Short mmCIF file of C-alpha atoms in Angstrom, two decimals:
data_model
loop_
_atom_site.label_atom_id
_atom_site.label_comp_id
_atom_site.label_asym_id
_atom_site.label_seq_id
_atom_site.Cartn_x
_atom_site.Cartn_y
_atom_site.Cartn_z
CA MET A 1 -7.30 -6.51 8.50
CA VAL A 2 -10.82 -5.13 7.08
CA LYS A 3 -10.92 -4.45 3.54
CA VAL A 4 -14.00 -2.95 1.81
CA GLY A 5 -14.84 -2.73 -1.68
CA SER A 6 -16.30 0.69 -3.47
CA SER A 7 -19.45 -1.45 -3.89
CA SER A 8 -20.20 -1.00 -0.37
CA LEU A 9 -19.29 2.33 0.53
CA THR A 10 -21.23 3.90 -2.74
CA THR A 11 -23.53 4.52 -4.64
CA SER A 12 -24.07 2.81 -8.57
CA ALA A 13 -23.76 6.20 -9.95
CA GLY A 14 -20.94 7.45 -7.95
CA GLY A 15 -20.41 9.08 -4.73
CA LEU A 16 -20.02 8.15 -0.97
CA ASP A 17 -23.20 6.70 0.74
CA ALA A 18 -22.87 8.28 4.17
CA ASP A 19 -25.19 5.54 5.60
CA ARG A 20 -23.21 3.00 4.43
CA VAL A 21 -19.69 4.10 5.55
CA ASP A 22 -21.53 4.79 9.18
CA ALA A 23 -22.45 1.62 9.44
CA LEU A 24 -19.52 0.21 8.28
CA VAL A 25 -17.44 2.47 11.12
CA ASP A 26 -20.82 1.32 13.57
CA THR A 27 -19.25 -2.09 13.37
CA LEU A 28 -15.69 -1.56 13.76
CA VAL A 29 -16.07 0.57 16.31
CA THR A 30 -18.35 -1.54 18.68
CA SER A 31 -15.67 -5.19 17.38
CA ARG A 32 -12.46 -2.86 18.32
CA GLY A 33 -14.09 -2.81 21.91
CA ASN A 34 -15.27 -6.20 22.27
CA GLY A 35 -11.28 -7.80 21.57
CA ALA A 36 -10.51 -7.19 18.10
CA LYS A 37 -8.11 -4.11 19.75
CA GLU A 38 -6.06 -3.20 16.49
CA ILE A 39 -7.93 -3.00 12.85
CA VAL A 40 -6.37 -1.58 10.07
CA LEU A 41 -8.53 -0.97 7.42
CA VAL A 42 -8.12 -1.24 3.63
CA SER A 43 -10.40 0.86 1.84
CA SER A 44 -11.45 1.14 -2.04
CA GLY A 45 -14.49 3.84 -2.82
CA ALA A 46 -11.81 6.91 -4.27
CA ILE A 47 -12.38 6.94 -7.42
CA ALA A 48 -16.00 5.62 -7.39
CA ALA A 49 -16.08 8.80 -5.01
CA GLY A 50 -14.88 11.30 -7.19
CA LEU A 51 -17.21 9.68 -10.17
CA SER A 52 -20.18 12.53 -9.60
CA PRO A 53 -18.56 15.15 -8.54
CA LEU A 54 -16.81 15.26 -11.47
CA GLY A 55 -19.75 14.61 -13.23
CA LEU A 56 -18.56 11.04 -14.62
CA ARG A 57 -21.71 8.43 -15.09
CA ARG A 58 -19.06 5.19 -14.56
CA ARG A 59 -15.83 4.69 -13.89
CA PRO A 60 -13.47 6.19 -16.79
CA ARG A 61 -11.12 3.19 -18.49
CA ASP A 62 -8.04 5.65 -18.65
CA LEU A 63 -5.35 5.93 -16.04
CA ALA A 64 -5.23 10.21 -16.65
CA ARG A 65 -9.20 10.04 -15.72
CA GLN A 66 -8.72 7.84 -13.05
CA GLN A 67 -5.99 9.20 -11.63
CA ALA A 68 -8.30 13.08 -11.84
CA ALA A 69 -11.49 11.01 -9.93
CA ALA A 70 -9.32 9.72 -7.23
CA SER A 71 -7.30 13.47 -6.52
CA VAL A 72 -10.89 14.54 -6.23
CA GLY A 73 -12.24 11.89 -3.85
CA GLN A 74 -9.93 10.36 -1.58
CA GLY A 75 -10.31 13.39 0.34
CA LEU A 76 -13.78 13.21 0.10
CA LEU A 77 -13.49 9.82 1.17
CA MET A 78 -11.24 10.69 4.02
CA ALA A 79 -13.42 13.65 5.62
CA ARG A 80 -16.25 11.18 5.24
CA TYR A 81 -13.93 8.33 7.50
CA THR A 82 -12.48 11.43 9.67
CA ALA A 83 -16.30 12.63 10.73
CA SER A 84 -17.89 9.18 10.94
CA PHE A 85 -14.99 8.08 13.29
CA ALA A 86 -14.77 11.05 15.26
CA ARG A 87 -18.25 10.26 16.50
CA TYR A 88 -16.32 7.87 19.01
CA GLY A 89 -13.60 10.09 19.21
CA ILE A 90 -11.10 7.98 17.62
CA ARG A 91 -8.54 9.54 15.10
CA VAL A 92 -8.27 7.83 11.41
CA GLY A 93 -4.77 7.74 9.94
CA GLN A 94 -4.35 7.59 6.11
CA VAL A 95 -1.63 5.71 4.45
CA LEU A 96 -1.20 5.96 0.46
CA LEU A 97 0.91 3.15 -1.02
CA THR A 98 2.41 1.78 -4.19
CA SER A 99 3.43 -1.26 -4.81
CA ASP A 100 6.99 0.63 -5.47
CA ASP A 101 6.77 1.95 -2.13
CA THR A 102 6.93 -1.86 -0.79
CA SER A 103 8.72 -4.14 -2.46
CA ARG A 104 11.62 -1.38 -1.83
CA ARG A 105 13.58 -2.79 1.32
CA ALA A 106 13.97 1.49 2.74
CA HIS A 107 10.35 1.97 1.43
CA TYR A 108 9.00 -1.35 3.38
CA ARG A 109 10.72 -0.63 6.35
CA ASN A 110 8.84 2.73 6.37
CA ALA A 111 5.58 1.71 5.52
CA TYR A 112 5.91 -0.69 8.60
CA ARG A 113 6.38 1.87 10.61
CA THR A 114 3.75 4.14 9.93
CA LEU A 115 1.13 1.74 10.25
CA ASP A 116 3.13 0.51 13.60
CA GLN A 117 3.26 3.59 14.76
CA LEU A 118 -0.80 4.73 14.26
CA LEU A 119 -1.86 1.70 15.79
CA ALA A 120 0.46 2.32 18.71
CA MET A 121 -0.97 6.02 19.66
CA GLY A 122 -4.14 4.49 19.08
CA ALA A 123 -5.18 5.65 15.29
CA LEU A 124 -7.28 3.31 12.86
CA PRO A 125 -4.86 3.02 9.71
CA VAL A 126 -7.07 3.59 6.51
CA VAL A 127 -5.34 2.27 3.84
CA ASN A 128 -5.78 2.55 0.09
CA GLU A 129 -3.65 2.63 -3.16
CA ASN A 130 -2.54 5.74 -4.20
CA ASP A 131 -4.61 5.90 -7.36
CA THR A 132 -3.81 10.11 -8.00
CA VAL A 133 -0.10 9.18 -8.53
CA ALA A 134 0.00 5.21 -9.52
CA THR A 135 1.13 4.35 -12.96
CA ASP A 136 0.79 1.18 -14.53
CA GLU A 137 4.17 0.12 -13.93
CA ILE A 138 3.54 0.43 -9.89
CA ARG A 139 0.04 -0.28 -9.28
CA PHE A 140 -1.65 -3.24 -6.82
CA GLY A 141 -4.08 -3.61 -9.32
CA ASP A 142 -6.63 -3.84 -6.55
CA ASN A 143 -7.07 -3.65 -2.85
CA ASP A 144 -7.91 -7.16 -2.52
CA ARG A 145 -4.51 -8.22 -3.03
CA LEU A 146 -3.51 -4.60 -1.57
CA ALA A 147 -5.22 -5.97 2.13
CA ALA A 148 -3.30 -9.41 1.78
CA LEU A 149 -0.45 -7.90 1.64
CA VAL A 150 -0.77 -5.24 4.66
CA ALA A 151 -2.13 -8.22 6.54
CA HIS A 152 1.28 -9.63 6.36
CA LEU A 153 2.58 -6.53 6.38
CA VAL A 154 0.85 -5.87 10.01
CA ARG A 155 1.17 -9.22 10.98
CA ALA A 156 -2.60 -9.68 11.31
CA ASP A 157 -4.17 -12.24 13.19
CA LEU A 158 -7.34 -11.91 10.70
CA LEU A 159 -8.39 -10.51 7.02
CA LEU A 160 -11.96 -10.10 6.62
CA LEU A 161 -12.52 -9.20 3.01
CA LEU A 162 -16.15 -7.60 2.30
CA SER A 163 -18.14 -7.42 -0.70
CA ASP A 164 -21.39 -7.25 -1.82
CA VAL A 165 -21.92 -10.62 -1.71
CA ASP A 166 -22.24 -12.53 1.64
CA ALA A 167 -19.72 -15.31 0.62
CA LEU A 168 -18.06 -17.31 -2.38
CA TYR A 169 -20.62 -19.75 -3.90
CA ASP A 170 -20.38 -22.84 -5.74
CA GLY A 171 -21.58 -20.69 -8.99
CA ASP A 172 -23.54 -17.69 -9.70
CA PRO A 173 -24.84 -16.97 -6.63
CA SER A 174 -28.65 -15.77 -8.39
CA THR A 175 -28.79 -18.86 -9.74
CA PRO A 176 -30.85 -21.74 -8.43
CA GLY A 177 -29.22 -24.93 -6.57
CA THR A 178 -25.74 -23.03 -6.14
CA SER A 179 -24.29 -23.38 -2.40
CA ARG A 180 -22.44 -21.34 -0.04
CA ILE A 181 -19.07 -22.61 0.42
CA ALA A 182 -18.47 -22.45 4.11
CA GLU A 183 -14.80 -23.52 3.88
CA VAL A 184 -11.43 -23.58 2.48
CA ARG A 185 -8.64 -25.58 3.20
CA GLY A 186 -6.65 -25.47 -0.05
CA ALA A 187 -6.43 -24.86 -3.55
CA LYS A 188 -8.35 -28.29 -4.40
CA ASP A 189 -11.45 -26.75 -2.62
CA LEU A 190 -12.32 -25.12 -5.30
CA ASP A 191 -11.67 -27.47 -8.05
CA GLY A 192 -14.80 -26.94 -10.75
CA VAL A 193 -16.16 -23.57 -8.94
CA SER A 194 -17.30 -21.20 -11.04
CA ILE A 195 -15.80 -17.69 -10.06
CA GLY A 196 -17.32 -14.54 -11.35
CA SER A 197 -15.21 -11.68 -12.54
CA ALA A 198 -17.08 -8.49 -11.60
CA GLY A 199 -18.85 -7.37 -9.03
CA LYS A 200 -22.83 -5.80 -9.10
CA ALA A 201 -22.11 -1.89 -8.58
CA GLY A 202 -19.44 -1.83 -11.19
CA VAL A 203 -18.17 0.96 -9.53
CA GLY A 204 -14.64 -1.29 -8.33
CA THR A 205 -11.95 -3.03 -10.09
CA GLY A 206 -12.18 -6.14 -8.13
CA GLY A 207 -14.22 -8.99 -7.96
CA MET A 208 -14.64 -12.36 -7.02
CA VAL A 209 -11.35 -13.26 -8.62
CA THR A 210 -9.44 -11.11 -7.46
CA LYS A 211 -11.35 -12.26 -3.59
CA VAL A 212 -9.79 -15.44 -3.72
CA GLU A 213 -6.60 -14.62 -5.10
CA ALA A 214 -5.94 -12.37 -2.12
CA ALA A 215 -7.63 -15.15 0.01
CA ARG A 216 -5.07 -17.11 -1.21
CA ILE A 217 -1.97 -14.89 -0.77
CA ALA A 218 -3.00 -14.01 2.91
CA ALA A 219 -3.46 -17.94 4.19
CA ALA A 220 -0.11 -19.41 2.08
CA ALA A 221 1.51 -16.43 4.53
CA GLY A 222 -0.78 -18.01 7.24
CA ILE A 223 -3.00 -15.39 7.61
CA PRO A 224 -6.95 -16.82 7.94
CA VAL A 225 -9.16 -15.14 5.87
CA VAL A 226 -13.22 -14.38 5.65
CA LEU A 227 -15.07 -13.71 2.53
CA THR A 228 -18.94 -11.69 3.17
CA SER A 229 -20.64 -8.95 2.69
CA ALA A 230 -20.57 -5.44 4.55
CA SER A 231 -23.89 -6.47 6.11
CA ARG A 232 -22.33 -9.61 7.71
CA ALA A 233 -19.43 -7.90 9.04
CA ALA A 234 -20.38 -7.92 12.74
CA ASP A 235 -20.86 -11.28 12.71
CA ALA A 236 -17.73 -12.07 10.82
CA LEU A 237 -15.62 -9.84 13.80
CA ALA A 238 -17.92 -11.77 16.36
CA ALA A 239 -16.65 -14.87 14.61
CA ARG A 240 -19.99 -16.36 13.99
CA PRO A 241 -20.03 -18.93 11.33
CA VAL A 242 -20.80 -16.42 8.60
CA GLY A 243 -19.49 -16.18 4.92
CA THR A 244 -16.52 -18.10 3.88
CA TYR A 245 -13.51 -19.11 5.64
CA PHE A 246 -10.04 -19.75 4.24
CA HIS A 247 -7.48 -21.99 6.37
CA ARG A 248 -3.98 -21.20 6.53
CA THR A 249 -2.23 -23.52 3.75
CA GLY A 250 1.72 -21.95 5.34
CA ARG A 251 2.93 -20.12 7.36
CA ARG A 252 4.41 -16.15 7.73
CA SER A 253 7.75 -15.73 5.37
CA ALA A 254 9.66 -12.82 5.47
CA GLY A 255 7.54 -9.79 4.99
CA ARG A 256 9.14 -8.41 1.84
CA LEU A 257 9.66 -11.14 0.34
CA LEU A 258 5.93 -11.53 0.01
CA TRP A 259 5.53 -8.09 -1.47
CA LEU A 260 8.16 -8.71 -3.63
CA ALA A 261 6.71 -12.17 -5.13
CA HIS A 262 3.24 -10.59 -5.47
CA ALA A 263 3.05 -6.81 -5.35
CA SER A 264 6.01 -5.89 -7.58
CA THR A 265 6.47 -5.55 -11.04
CA PRO A 266 9.86 -6.82 -12.81
CA LEU A 267 11.53 -4.17 -14.97
CA GLY A 268 14.08 -6.37 -16.58
CA ALA A 269 15.07 -9.86 -17.20
CA LEU A 270 18.40 -11.48 -16.46
CA THR A 271 19.05 -14.96 -18.05
CA LEU A 272 20.51 -17.36 -16.06
CA ASP A 273 22.99 -20.97 -16.73
CA ASP A 274 21.86 -23.69 -15.57
CA GLY A 275 24.47 -23.83 -12.18
CA ALA A 276 22.96 -20.49 -11.49
CA VAL A 277 20.00 -21.74 -11.35
CA ARG A 278 20.61 -24.79 -9.97
CA ALA A 279 22.03 -22.35 -7.37
CA VAL A 280 19.45 -20.38 -6.30
CA VAL A 281 16.38 -22.71 -7.33
CA GLU A 282 18.10 -25.45 -4.78
CA ARG A 283 20.76 -24.43 -3.00
CA HIS A 284 18.93 -20.65 -2.33
CA SER A 285 22.29 -18.75 -3.62
CA SER A 286 23.33 -15.12 -4.44
CA LEU A 287 22.85 -14.41 -7.92
CA LEU A 288 26.68 -13.84 -9.37
CA PRO A 289 27.82 -12.39 -12.17
CA ALA A 290 29.50 -15.41 -12.82
CA GLY A 291 25.96 -17.27 -13.59
CA ILE A 292 24.50 -14.66 -16.13
CA ALA A 293 23.92 -15.15 -19.69
CA ALA A 294 22.19 -12.07 -20.70
CA VAL A 295 20.57 -9.29 -19.83
CA GLU A 296 17.26 -6.80 -21.31
CA GLY A 297 15.48 -4.51 -20.27
CA ASP A 298 15.90 -0.61 -18.34
CA PHE A 299 15.99 -0.90 -15.10
CA SER A 300 18.28 0.73 -11.92
CA ALA A 301 19.69 -0.50 -9.36
CA GLY A 302 17.44 -1.43 -6.11
CA ASP A 303 14.96 -2.07 -9.13
CA PRO A 304 12.80 -5.85 -9.42
CA VAL A 305 14.14 -8.19 -12.09
CA GLU A 306 12.42 -11.55 -13.43
CA LEU A 307 15.18 -14.37 -13.19
CA ARG A 308 15.08 -16.92 -15.84
CA ASP A 309 16.63 -20.37 -16.88
CA THR A 310 17.71 -20.71 -19.93
CA ALA A 311 14.23 -21.80 -21.86
CA GLY A 312 13.28 -18.19 -20.89
CA THR A 313 11.39 -19.60 -17.95
CA PRO A 314 10.54 -17.25 -14.69
CA VAL A 315 12.46 -18.55 -11.67
CA ALA A 316 12.83 -16.19 -8.86
CA ARG A 317 12.68 -12.58 -8.82
CA GLY A 318 15.13 -10.23 -6.75
CA LEU A 319 15.99 -6.78 -6.71
CA VAL A 320 19.46 -6.18 -8.36
CA SER A 321 22.53 -4.67 -7.44
CA PHE A 322 23.53 -3.11 -10.66
CA ASP A 323 21.90 -0.55 -13.05
CA ALA A 324 21.15 -2.65 -16.49
CA LYS A 325 24.11 -1.00 -18.71
CA GLU A 326 26.34 -2.43 -15.96
CA ILE A 327 25.62 -5.25 -16.33
CA PRO A 328 27.10 -6.60 -19.83
CA ARG A 329 30.62 -6.61 -18.69
CA LEU A 330 29.93 -8.20 -15.39
CA ILE A 331 28.71 -11.05 -17.50
CA GLY A 332 30.28 -14.42 -16.52
CA ARG A 333 32.73 -13.16 -14.86
CA SER A 334 33.88 -13.96 -11.15
CA THR A 335 33.36 -11.20 -8.73
CA ARG A 336 37.67 -11.23 -7.48
CA ASP A 337 38.01 -10.72 -11.02
CA LEU A 338 35.92 -7.91 -11.32
CA ALA A 339 37.24 -6.04 -8.46
CA ARG A 340 40.95 -6.55 -9.58
CA GLU A 341 39.75 -4.25 -12.85
CA LEU A 342 36.74 -2.15 -11.75
CA GLY A 343 37.47 -1.49 -7.69
CA PRO A 344 36.61 -3.49 -5.07
CA ALA A 345 32.45 -1.87 -4.88
CA TYR A 346 32.22 -4.94 -7.72
CA GLU A 347 32.96 -7.91 -6.17
CA ARG A 348 29.32 -7.96 -4.64
CA GLU A 349 26.06 -10.47 -5.92
CA VAL A 350 24.18 -9.38 -8.87
CA VAL A 351 20.85 -9.88 -7.05
CA HIS A 352 21.49 -11.43 -3.23
CA ARG A 353 19.75 -14.30 -1.87
CA ASP A 354 17.53 -11.48 0.89
CA ASP A 355 16.13 -9.79 -1.70
CA LEU A 356 15.04 -12.38 -3.88
CA VAL A 357 12.12 -14.74 -3.92
CA LEU A 358 11.59 -18.27 -6.15
CA LEU A 359 8.96 -19.01 -8.29
CA ARG A 360 9.08 -22.35 -8.57
#
């Protein structure tokens, strides 16, 4: 899994840099032929590529103009990748995702099947957030996090995060005396490290903060990460000691739960009584109507909701089985009583344990 940022593909004024795209493609094709048999590319750059053609001097702040720029730029980005990979006889497939597409069970399976089939047919998937239609409620927010989650989805052996900086440093890389951090084995290795918040080019949304967070997500899911610059991509893919290497800190978990924890936005909340909190957190049980004390928000069955204790602290997140308007009459009641009064469809969990992830 390779993720490349806008600053590595475009000029600071917006617009694609064909030479940079070709250089990246050359590197990926060479690596693909030298042992990295399957590569998935998560590519930023759609909004940045659309700036110049629309006469925009900088990335707009409002969502509507960002979506307009993405609409123009995504086509240009894919056309450039298609032409560049075609030099080697390689076809590419575009995969556009929003967090809503990946936190729901059926959508998650569809995303996995599409990526799996593209790889099986010898195509190279190019993934990006669907900026054209994504709203604030269903956005990943940055492609670094998207890359970490897609890496887990496709069971990647390595996540390579490419930036305009060659590694993670213990301070501002431009300041004399700062040193490259060669390895990160856990959170303690980053204690006291000052991490910048923006890239140099100013055309993307990420920066070192989002890359470190993406590395944390992937490493916790059992995927090692290398963070380096696009110019060192060939060395990284050849396993040479460049950039910063994030060691695995956990094991692979159920895929959808990772998406639910890191890619979903709760559309409401359920307050649990003390017994329900213990059942969900300690016994990993499903949430039953009898354990609910209160409900808030406007959500539909299948939407992500937050589960809170009586103090208002989030303890879990899950996909709810009922609409918000249905839940008040379920609160505090047993499923048996509900089935007797309302029918067999109500003899079920409000949040099933298979659709629930703990937050603490």
